[in-house]
Coordinates of C-alpha atoms (C1' of nucleotides) in Angstrom, one line a residue:
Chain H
X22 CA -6.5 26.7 1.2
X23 CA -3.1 25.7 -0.1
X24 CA -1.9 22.8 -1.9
X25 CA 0.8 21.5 -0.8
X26 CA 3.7 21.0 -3.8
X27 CA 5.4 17.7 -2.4
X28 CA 3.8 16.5 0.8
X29 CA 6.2 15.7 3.6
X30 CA 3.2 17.8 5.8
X31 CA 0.0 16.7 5.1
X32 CA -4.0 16.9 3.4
X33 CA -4.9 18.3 0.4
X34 CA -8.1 17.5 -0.3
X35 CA -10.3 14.5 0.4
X36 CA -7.9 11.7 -0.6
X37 CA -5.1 13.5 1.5
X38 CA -7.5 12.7 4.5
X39 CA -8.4 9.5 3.9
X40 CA -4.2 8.8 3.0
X41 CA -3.6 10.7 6.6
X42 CA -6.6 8.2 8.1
X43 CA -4.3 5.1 6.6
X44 CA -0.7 6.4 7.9
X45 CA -2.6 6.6 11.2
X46 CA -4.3 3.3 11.2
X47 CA -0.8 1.6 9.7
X48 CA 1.6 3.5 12.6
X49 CA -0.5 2.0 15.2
X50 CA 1.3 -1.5 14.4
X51 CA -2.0 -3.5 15.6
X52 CA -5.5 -3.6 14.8
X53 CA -7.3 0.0 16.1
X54 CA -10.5 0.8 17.5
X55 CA -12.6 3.9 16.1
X56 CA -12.5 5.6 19.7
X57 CA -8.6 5.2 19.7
X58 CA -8.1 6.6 15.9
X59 CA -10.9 9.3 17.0
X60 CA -8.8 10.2 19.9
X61 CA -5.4 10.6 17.3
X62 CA -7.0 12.1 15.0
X63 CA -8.6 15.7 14.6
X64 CA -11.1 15.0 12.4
X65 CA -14.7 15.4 13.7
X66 CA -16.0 12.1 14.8
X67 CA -18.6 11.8 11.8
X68 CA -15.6 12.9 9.0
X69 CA -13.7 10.2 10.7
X70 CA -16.1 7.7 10.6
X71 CA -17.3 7.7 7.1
X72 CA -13.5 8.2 6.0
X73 CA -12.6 4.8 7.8
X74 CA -15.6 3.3 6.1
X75 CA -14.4 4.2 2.5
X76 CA -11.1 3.3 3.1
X77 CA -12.6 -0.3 4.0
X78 CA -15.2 -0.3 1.4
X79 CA -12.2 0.0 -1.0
X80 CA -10.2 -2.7 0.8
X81 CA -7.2 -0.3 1.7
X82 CA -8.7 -1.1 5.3
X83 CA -9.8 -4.4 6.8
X84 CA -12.5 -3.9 9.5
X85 CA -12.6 -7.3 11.9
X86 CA -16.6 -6.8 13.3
X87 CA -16.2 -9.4 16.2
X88 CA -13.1 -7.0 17.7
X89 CA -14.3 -4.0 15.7
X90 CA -11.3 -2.7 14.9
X91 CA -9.4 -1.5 11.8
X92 CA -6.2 -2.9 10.2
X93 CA -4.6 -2.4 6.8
X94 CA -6.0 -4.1 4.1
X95 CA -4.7 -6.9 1.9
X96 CA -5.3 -4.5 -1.0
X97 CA -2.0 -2.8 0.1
X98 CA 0.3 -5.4 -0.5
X99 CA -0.8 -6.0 -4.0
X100 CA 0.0 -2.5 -4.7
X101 CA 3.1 -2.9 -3.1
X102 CA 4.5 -5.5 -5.0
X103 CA 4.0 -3.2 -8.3
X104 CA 5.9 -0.3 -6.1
X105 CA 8.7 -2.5 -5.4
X106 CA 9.2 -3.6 -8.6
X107 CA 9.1 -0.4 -10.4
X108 CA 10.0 1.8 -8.3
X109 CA 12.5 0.7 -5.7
X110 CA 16.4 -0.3 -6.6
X111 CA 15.9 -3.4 -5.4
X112 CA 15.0 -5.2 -8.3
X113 CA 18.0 -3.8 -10.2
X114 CA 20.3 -3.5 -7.8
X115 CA 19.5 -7.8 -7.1
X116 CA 22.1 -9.2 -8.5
X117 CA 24.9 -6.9 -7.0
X118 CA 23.5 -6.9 -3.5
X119 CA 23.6 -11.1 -3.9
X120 CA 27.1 -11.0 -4.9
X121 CA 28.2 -8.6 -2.3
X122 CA 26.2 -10.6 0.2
X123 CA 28.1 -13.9 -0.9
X124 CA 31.6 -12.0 -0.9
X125 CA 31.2 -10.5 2.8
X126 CA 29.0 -13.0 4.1
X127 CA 27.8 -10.2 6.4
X128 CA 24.3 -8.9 6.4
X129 CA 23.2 -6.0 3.4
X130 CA 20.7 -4.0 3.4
X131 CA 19.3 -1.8 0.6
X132 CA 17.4 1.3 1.7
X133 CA 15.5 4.7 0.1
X134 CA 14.7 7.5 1.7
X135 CA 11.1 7.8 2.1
X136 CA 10.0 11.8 4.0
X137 CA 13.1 11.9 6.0
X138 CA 13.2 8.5 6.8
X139 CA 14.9 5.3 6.0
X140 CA 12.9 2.9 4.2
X141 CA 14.4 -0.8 3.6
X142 CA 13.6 -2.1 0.2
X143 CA 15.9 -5.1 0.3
X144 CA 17.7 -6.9 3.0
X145 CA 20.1 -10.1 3.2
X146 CA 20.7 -12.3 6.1
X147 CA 23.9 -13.7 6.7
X148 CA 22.0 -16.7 8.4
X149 CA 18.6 -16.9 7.7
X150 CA 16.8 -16.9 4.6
X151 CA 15.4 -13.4 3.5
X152 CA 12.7 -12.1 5.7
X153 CA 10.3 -10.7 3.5
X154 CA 8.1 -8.0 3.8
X155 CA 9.1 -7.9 7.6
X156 CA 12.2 -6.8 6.0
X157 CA 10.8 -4.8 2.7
X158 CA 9.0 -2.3 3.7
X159 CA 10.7 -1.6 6.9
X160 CA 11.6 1.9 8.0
X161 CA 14.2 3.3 10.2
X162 CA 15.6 6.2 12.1
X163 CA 17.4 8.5 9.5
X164 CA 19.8 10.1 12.2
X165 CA 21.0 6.9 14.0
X166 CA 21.7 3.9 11.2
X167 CA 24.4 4.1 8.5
X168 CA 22.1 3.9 5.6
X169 CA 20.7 6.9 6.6
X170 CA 23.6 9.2 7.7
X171 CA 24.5 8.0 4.1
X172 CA 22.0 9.8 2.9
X173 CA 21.4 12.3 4.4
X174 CA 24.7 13.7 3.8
X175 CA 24.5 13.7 0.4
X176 CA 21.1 15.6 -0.3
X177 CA 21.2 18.9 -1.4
X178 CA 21.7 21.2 1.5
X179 CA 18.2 22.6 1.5
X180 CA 16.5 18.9 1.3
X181 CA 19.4 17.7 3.6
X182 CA 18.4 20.9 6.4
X183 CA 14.9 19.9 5.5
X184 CA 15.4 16.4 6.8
X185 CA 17.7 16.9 9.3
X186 CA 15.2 19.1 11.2
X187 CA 12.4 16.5 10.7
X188 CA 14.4 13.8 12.3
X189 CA 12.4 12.8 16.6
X190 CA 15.6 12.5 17.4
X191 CA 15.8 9.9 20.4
X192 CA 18.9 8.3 22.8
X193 CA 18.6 4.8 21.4
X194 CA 22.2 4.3 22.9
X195 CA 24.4 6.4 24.6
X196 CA 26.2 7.1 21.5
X197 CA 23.4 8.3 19.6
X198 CA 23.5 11.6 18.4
X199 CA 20.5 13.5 19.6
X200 CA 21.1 17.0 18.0
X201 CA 20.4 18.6 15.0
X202 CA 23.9 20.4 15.3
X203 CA 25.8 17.3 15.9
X204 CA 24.5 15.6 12.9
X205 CA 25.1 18.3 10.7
X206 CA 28.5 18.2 11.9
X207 CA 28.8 14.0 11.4
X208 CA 26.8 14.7 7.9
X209 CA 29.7 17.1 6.7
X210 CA 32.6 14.4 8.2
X211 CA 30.7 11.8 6.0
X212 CA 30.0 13.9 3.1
X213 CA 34.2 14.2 3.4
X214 CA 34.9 10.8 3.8
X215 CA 32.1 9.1 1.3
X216 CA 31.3 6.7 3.5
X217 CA 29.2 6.6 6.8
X218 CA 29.8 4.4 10.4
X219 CA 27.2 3.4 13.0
X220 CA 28.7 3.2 16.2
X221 CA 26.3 1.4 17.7
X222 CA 23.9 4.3 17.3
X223 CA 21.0 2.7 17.0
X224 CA 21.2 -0.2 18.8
X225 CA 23.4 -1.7 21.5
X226 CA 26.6 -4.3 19.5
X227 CA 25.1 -3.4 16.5
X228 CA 27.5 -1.5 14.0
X229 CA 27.7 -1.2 10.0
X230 CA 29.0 0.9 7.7
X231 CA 27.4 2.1 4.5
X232 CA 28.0 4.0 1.6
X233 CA 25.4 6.2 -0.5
X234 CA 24.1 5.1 -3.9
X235 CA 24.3 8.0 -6.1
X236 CA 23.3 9.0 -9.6
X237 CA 26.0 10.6 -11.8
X238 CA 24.6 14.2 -11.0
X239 CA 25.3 13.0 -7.2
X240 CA 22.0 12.6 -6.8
X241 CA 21.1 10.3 -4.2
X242 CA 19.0 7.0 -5.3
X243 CA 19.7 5.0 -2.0
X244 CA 22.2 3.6 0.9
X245 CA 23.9 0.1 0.9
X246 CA 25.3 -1.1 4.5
X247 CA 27.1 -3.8 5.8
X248 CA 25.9 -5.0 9.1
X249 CA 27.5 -6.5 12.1
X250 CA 27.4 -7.0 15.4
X251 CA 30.3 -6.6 18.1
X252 CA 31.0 -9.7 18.5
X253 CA 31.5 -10.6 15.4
X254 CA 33.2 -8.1 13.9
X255 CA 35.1 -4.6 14.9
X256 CA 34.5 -1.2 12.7
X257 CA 38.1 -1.3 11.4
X258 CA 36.6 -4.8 10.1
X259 CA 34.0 -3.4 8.1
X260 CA 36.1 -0.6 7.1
X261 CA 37.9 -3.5 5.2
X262 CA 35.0 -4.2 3.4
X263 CA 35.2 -0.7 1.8
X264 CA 36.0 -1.4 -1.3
X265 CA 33.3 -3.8 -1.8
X266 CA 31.1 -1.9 -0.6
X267 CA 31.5 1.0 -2.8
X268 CA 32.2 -0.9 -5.5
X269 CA 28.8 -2.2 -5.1
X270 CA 27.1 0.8 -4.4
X271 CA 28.5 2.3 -7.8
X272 CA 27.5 -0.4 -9.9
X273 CA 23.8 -0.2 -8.7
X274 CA 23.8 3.0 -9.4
X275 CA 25.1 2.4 -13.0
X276 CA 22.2 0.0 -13.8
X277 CA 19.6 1.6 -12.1
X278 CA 20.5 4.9 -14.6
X279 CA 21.3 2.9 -17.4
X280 CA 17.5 0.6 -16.7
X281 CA 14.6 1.9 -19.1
X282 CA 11.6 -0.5 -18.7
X283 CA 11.2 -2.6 -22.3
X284 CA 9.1 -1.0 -24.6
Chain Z
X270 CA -25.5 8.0 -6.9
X271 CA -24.9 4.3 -5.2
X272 CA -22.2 3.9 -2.3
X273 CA -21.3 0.3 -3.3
X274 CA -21.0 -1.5 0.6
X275 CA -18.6 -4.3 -0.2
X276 CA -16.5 -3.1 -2.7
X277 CA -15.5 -5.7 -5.5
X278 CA -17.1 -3.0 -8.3
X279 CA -15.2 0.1 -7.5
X280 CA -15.2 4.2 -6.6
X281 CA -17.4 5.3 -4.4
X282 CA -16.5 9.0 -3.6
X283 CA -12.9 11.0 -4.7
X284 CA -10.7 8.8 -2.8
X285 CA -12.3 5.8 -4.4
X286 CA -11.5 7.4 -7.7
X287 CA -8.4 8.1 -6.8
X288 CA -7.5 4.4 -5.4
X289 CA -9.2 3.4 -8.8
X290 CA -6.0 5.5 -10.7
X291 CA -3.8 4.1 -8.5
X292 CA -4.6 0.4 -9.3
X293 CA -4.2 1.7 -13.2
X294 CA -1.4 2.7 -12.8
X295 CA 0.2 -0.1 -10.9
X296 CA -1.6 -2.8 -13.2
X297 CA 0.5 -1.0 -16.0
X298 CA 3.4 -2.6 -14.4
X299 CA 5.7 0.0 -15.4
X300 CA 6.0 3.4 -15.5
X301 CA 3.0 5.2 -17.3
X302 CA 2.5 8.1 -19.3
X303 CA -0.7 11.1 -19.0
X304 CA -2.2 10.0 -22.3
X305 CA -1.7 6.1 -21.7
X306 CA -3.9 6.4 -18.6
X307 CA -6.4 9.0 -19.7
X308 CA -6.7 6.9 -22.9
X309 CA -8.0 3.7 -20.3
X310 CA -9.8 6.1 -18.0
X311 CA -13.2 7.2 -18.5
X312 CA -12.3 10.6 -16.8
X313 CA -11.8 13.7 -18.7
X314 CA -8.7 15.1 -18.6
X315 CA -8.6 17.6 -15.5
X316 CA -9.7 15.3 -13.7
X317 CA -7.7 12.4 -14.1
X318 CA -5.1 15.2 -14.1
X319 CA -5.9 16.5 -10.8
X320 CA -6.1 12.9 -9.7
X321 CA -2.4 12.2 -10.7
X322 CA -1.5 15.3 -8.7
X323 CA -2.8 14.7 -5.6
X324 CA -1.7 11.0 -5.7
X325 CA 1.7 12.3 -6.6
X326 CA 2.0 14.8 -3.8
X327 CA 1.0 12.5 -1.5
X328 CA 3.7 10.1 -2.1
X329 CA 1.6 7.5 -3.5
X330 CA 2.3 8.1 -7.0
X331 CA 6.3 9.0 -8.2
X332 CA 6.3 11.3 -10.7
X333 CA 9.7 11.3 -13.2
X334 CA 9.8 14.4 -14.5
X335 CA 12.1 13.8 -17.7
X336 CA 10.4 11.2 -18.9
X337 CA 6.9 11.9 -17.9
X338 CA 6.0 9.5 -16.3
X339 CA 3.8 7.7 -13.2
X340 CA 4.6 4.9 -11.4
X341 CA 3.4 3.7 -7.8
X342 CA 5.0 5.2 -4.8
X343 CA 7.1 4.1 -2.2
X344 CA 4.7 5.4 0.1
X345 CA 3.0 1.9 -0.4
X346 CA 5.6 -0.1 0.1
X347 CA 5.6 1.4 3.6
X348 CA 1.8 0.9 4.2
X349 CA 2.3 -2.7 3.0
X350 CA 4.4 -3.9 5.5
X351 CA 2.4 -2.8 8.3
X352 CA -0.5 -4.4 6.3
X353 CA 1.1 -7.4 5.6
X354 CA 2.0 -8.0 9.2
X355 CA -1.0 -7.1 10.9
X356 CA -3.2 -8.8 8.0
X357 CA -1.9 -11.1 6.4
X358 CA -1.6 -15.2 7.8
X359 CA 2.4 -14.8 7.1
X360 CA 3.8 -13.5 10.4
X361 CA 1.7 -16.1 11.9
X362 CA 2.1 -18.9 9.4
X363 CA 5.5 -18.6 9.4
X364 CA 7.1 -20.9 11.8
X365 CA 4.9 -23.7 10.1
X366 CA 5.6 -22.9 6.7
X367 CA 9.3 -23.2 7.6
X368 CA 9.0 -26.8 8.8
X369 CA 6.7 -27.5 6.3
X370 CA 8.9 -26.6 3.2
X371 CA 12.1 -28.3 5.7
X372 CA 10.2 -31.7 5.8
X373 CA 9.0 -31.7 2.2
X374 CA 11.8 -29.7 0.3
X375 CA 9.7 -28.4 -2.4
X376 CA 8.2 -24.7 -3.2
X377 CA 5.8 -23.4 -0.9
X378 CA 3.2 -21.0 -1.4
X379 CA 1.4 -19.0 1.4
X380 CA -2.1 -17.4 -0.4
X381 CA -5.2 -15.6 0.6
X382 CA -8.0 -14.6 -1.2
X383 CA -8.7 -11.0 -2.3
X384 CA -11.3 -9.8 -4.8
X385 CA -12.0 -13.1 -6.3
X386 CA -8.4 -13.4 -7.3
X387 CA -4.8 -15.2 -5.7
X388 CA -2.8 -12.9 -3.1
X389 CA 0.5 -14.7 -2.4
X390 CA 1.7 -13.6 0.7
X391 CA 4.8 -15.6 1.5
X392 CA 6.7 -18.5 -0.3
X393 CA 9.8 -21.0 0.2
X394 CA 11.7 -22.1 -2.5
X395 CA 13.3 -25.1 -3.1
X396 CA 16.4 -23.7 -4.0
X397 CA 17.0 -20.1 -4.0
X398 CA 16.4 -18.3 -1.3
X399 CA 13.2 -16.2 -1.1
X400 CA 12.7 -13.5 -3.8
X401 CA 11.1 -10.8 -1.7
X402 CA 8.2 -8.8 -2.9
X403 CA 8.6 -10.2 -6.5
X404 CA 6.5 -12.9 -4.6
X405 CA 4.5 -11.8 -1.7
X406 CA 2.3 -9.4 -3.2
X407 CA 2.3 -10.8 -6.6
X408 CA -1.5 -11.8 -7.7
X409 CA -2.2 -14.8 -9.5
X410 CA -5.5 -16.2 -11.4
X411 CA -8.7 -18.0 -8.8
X412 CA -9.7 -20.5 -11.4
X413 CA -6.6 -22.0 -12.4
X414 CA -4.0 -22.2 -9.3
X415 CA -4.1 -25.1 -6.5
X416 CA -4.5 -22.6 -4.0
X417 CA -6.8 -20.4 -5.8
X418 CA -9.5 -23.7 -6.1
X419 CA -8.9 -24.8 -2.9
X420 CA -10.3 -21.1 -1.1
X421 CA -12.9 -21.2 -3.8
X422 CA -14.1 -24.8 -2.7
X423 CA -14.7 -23.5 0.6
X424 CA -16.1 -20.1 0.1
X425 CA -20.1 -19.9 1.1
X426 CA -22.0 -20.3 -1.6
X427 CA -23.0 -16.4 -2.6
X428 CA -19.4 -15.5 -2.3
X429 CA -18.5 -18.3 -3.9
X430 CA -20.4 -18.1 -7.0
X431 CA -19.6 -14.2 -7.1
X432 CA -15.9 -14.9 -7.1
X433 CA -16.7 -17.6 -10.2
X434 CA -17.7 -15.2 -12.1
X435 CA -15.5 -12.5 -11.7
X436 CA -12.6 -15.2 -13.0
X437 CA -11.3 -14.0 -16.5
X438 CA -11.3 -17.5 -17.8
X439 CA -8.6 -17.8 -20.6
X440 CA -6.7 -20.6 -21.7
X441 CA -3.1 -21.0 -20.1
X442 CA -2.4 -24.0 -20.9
X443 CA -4.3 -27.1 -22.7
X444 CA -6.1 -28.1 -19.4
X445 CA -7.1 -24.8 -18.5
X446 CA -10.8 -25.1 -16.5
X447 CA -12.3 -22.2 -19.4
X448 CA -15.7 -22.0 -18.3
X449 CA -17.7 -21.2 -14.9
X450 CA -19.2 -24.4 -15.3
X451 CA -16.1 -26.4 -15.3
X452 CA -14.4 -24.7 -12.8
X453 CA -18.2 -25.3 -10.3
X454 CA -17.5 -28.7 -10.7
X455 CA -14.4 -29.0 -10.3
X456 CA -14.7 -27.0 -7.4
X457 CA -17.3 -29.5 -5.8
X458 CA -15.3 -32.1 -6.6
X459 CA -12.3 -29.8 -4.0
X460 CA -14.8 -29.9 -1.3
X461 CA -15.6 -33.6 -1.4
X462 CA -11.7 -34.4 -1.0
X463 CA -10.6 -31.6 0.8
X464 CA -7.9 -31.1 -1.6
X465 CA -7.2 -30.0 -4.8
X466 CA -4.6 -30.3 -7.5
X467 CA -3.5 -28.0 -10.4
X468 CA -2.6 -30.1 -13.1
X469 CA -0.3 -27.8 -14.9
X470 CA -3.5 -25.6 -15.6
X471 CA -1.8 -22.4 -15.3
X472 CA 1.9 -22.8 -16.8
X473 CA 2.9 -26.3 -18.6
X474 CA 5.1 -28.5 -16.6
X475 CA 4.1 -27.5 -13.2
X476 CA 1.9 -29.1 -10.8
X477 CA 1.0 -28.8 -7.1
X478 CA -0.9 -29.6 -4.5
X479 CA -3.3 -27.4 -2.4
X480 CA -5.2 -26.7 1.0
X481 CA -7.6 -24.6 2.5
X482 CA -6.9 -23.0 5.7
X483 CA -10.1 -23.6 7.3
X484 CA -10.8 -21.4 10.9
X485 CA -13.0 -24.0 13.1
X486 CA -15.8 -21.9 12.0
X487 CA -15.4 -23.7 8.3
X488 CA -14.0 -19.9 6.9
X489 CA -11.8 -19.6 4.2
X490 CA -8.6 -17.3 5.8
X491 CA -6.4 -18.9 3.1
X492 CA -4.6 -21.5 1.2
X493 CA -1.6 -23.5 1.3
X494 CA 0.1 -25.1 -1.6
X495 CA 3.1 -27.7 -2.4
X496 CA 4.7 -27.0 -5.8
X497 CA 6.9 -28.5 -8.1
X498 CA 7.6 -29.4 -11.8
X499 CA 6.6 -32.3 -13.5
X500 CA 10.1 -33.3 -14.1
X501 CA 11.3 -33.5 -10.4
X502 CA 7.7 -35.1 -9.4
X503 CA 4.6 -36.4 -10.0
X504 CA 0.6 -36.1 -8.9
X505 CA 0.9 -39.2 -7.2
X506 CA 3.9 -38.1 -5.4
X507 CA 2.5 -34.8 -4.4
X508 CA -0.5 -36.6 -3.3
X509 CA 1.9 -38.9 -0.7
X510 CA 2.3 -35.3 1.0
X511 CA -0.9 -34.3 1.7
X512 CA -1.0 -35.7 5.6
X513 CA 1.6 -33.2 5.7
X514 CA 0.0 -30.0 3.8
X515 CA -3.0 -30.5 5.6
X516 CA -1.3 -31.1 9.5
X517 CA 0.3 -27.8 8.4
X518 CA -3.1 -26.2 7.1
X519 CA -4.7 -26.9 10.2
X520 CA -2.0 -25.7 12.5
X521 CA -1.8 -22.5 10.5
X522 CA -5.6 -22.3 11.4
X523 CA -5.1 -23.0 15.0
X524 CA -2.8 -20.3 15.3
X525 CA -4.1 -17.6 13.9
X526 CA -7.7 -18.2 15.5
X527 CA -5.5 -18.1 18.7
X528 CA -3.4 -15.3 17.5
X529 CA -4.2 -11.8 19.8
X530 CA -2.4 -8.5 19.3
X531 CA -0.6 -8.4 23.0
X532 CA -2.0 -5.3 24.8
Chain G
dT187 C1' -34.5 -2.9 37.2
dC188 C1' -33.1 1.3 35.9
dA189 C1' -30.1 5.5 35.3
dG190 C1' -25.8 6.7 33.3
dA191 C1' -21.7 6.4 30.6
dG192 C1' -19.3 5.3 26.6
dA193 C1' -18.8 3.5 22.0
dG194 C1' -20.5 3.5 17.5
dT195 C1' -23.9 5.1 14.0
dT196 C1' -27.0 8.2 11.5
dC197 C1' -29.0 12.7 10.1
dC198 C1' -29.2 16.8 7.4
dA199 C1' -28.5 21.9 6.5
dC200 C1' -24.4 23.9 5.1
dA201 C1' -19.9 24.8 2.9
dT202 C1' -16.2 23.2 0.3
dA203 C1' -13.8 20.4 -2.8
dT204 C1' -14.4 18.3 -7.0
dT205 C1' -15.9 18.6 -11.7
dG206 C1' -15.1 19.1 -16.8
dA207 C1' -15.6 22.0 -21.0
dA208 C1' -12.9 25.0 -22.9
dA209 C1' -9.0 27.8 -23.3
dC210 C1' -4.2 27.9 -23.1
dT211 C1' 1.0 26.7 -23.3
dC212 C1' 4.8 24.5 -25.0
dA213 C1' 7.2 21.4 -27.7
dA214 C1' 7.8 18.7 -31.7
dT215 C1' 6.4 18.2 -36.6
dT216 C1' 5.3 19.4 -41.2
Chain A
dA21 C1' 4.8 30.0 -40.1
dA22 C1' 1.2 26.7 -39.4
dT23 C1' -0.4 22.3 -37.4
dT24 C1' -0.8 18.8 -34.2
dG25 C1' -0.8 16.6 -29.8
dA26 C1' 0.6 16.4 -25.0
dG27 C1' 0.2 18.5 -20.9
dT28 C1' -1.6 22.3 -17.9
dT29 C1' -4.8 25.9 -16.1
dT30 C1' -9.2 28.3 -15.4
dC31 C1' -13.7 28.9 -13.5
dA32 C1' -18.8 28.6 -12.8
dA33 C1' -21.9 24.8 -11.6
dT34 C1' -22.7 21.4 -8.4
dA35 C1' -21.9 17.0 -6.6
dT36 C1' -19.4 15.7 -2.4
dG37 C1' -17.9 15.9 1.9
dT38 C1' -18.6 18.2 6.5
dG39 C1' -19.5 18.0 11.4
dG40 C1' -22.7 19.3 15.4
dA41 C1' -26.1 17.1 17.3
dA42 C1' -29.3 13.5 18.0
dC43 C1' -29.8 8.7 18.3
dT44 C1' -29.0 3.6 19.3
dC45 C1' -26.8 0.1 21.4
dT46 C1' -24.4 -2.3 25.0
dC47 C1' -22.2 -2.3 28.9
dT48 C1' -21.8 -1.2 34.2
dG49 C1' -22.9 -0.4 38.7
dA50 C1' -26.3 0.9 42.3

DNA sequence: TCAGAGAGTTCCACATATTGAAACTCAATT
DNA sequence: AATTGAGTTTCAATATGTGGAACTCTCTGA
């Protein structure tokens, strides 16, 4: 057997299972019934069944006996809050995001790529109050949002191909772009520009523009956007908000290198 | 060997091991070295090593090379929003909590119990707007929080007295309930009134009101607390709101008794 | 009332993944 | 050059996990 060096495939080992077991019980977005996960899954029924039974022994899975079905477990979110805090920008990057939030009254978002994809770490609302973990936690399309054009332009061309090809690329909007060639071609325009657009990509009278966050070896740490929608605002609108934008971005990525946690 | 049914102790099997490091290293609360976690671990070294490794390909560790170090993944934070919105009372609290913290215009907690201790799952604030994960997720002490004696009140007996003594009693503050003989009485006292108060028993200078969320079959799904400092209020004057913690305790119940994944 | 189907659970001989003492590498000290 | 300590690798022993098959329920329909 191999091992596999940095995941993005799946299942070394027992634990890699039972991880696989939670991705699968998590995706289904409601709580799941054994024949359902056993149907997924290609574990043999037995392997799957005493896998789902750790996983709830050990809290990562809550198992409702009335309905018997499976749903992630409280124990999740506790871990959470320590992965947020430690190892997501949004905790640095806090103050910034508030003060570009209050200066472009428009909506930010704060995202890390997470195996290709978009993950939202930290959002704010023009309107409403933050949204919580219905925000945090979040993921998105890499291909089809600004955030993650961002950063996907700037990886390293191998992690960059890498991604690019593990993208389910789907039509959300007739202006999405649904091959692998036409957004390597929009990743280099982007890479040229600094700065990325969403035309409505993703989802109809939605656009944004956003801007990578990136370490002083270029690496790239995250993607900050500004969100609007159509009738509210135009793209040469947002591009106006540029500067603050960048400005922002740059700053976040000064403290996050600059943050060592107190001895 | 003994495969522990409820959890509550820990590890049974590798991944229970495994989720037994990954707690470690998120109680650490920052980013932890090899030896830190081998010298709390009562694995040898491989192992914990090999643990670390598979955790870390897996995504559920992050591993910073220069500085050695392991910290919690973002993997989690992933797996926590699904949990949180498929587990958790807050999607379906949510609508209540907002009028409730409207009407009374103090701090808001949103709780649930989880291995004897305080999960807070959502939270208004008075003033500032919501502060994300730094608050859902966080854990707090059972013995010593309004919301933590209210579930405890109401928990059946066995559970009840198991969760008494897995409290950690130490002394926060002067009024601190230190032994599990305090905290059973006091606790009785809770389910005579319905209600209970924390009378700056955890941090000096704040003080709060508390609920149960009782489903019609008398089980704890979670608590509900008012909060506020004794400068801006008193006991008293949290006790004027309780019609109004409690309507919103039961409605909270109501709902999520009601509450059916749509097919 | 009873056969049949489907979901969930248990069993157990077998195979593999996990174990951990010990040996090793690679700095940083002395 | 010698020493120490952190981190990493090896490998035989074996504890753990595997999964086909058999079993138990609980429905459903004739």
């Amino acid at each position: 057997m191999n091992r596999q060096a940095t995941n993005g495939g799946h299942a070394d080992g027992t634990v890699g299972k039972a991880l696989d077991v939670m991705d699968r019980v998590a995706a289904k977005g409601r709580p799941a019934r054994f024949a359902e996960l056993l149907a997924e899954s290609d574990h043999p029924k037995a392997t799957l069944y005493r896998l789902l039974q750790t996983l709830t022994s050990q809290g990562m899975l809550i198992y409702d006996e009335t309905r018997q079905t499976y749903a992630p477990g409280l124990r999740l979110v506790r871990l959470a809050h320590a992965a947020w805090q430690q190892s997501s920008l949004a905790p640095i990057a806090r103050p910034f995001v508030d003060a570009l939030s209050k200066q472009v009254g428009e909506t930010i978002h704060l995202a890390q790529m997470d195996q290709g994809q978009v993950l939202y770490v930290d959002k704010r609302n023009a309107r409403r109050p933050v949204e919580m973990f219905s925000e945090a936690g979040k993921i998105g399309p890499g291909y089809c949002t600004g955030v993650g054009k961002a950063m996907l332009a700037f990886l390293p061309p191998d992690d960059r191909e890498k991604a690019v090809n593990m993208q389910s690329f789907f039509a959300h909007t007739s202006r999405t772009l649904t091959t692998p060639e036409a957004l390597t071609q929009e990743l280099a325009a982007i890479r040229a520009a600094g700065i990325s657009f969403d035309r409505e990509e993703h989802e109809q009278g939605i656009i944004c523009i956003a801007a990578p966050i990136l370490s002083s070896a270029r690496r790239v740490m995250g993607g900050l956007s500004i969100t609007a929608s159509t009738q509210r605002n135009t793209l040469d609108g947002l591009a106006r908000l540029r500067p603050a934008l960048t400005e922002t971005a740059h700053k976040i990525a000064g403290a996050a290198e600059n943050w060592q946690f107190p001895d």
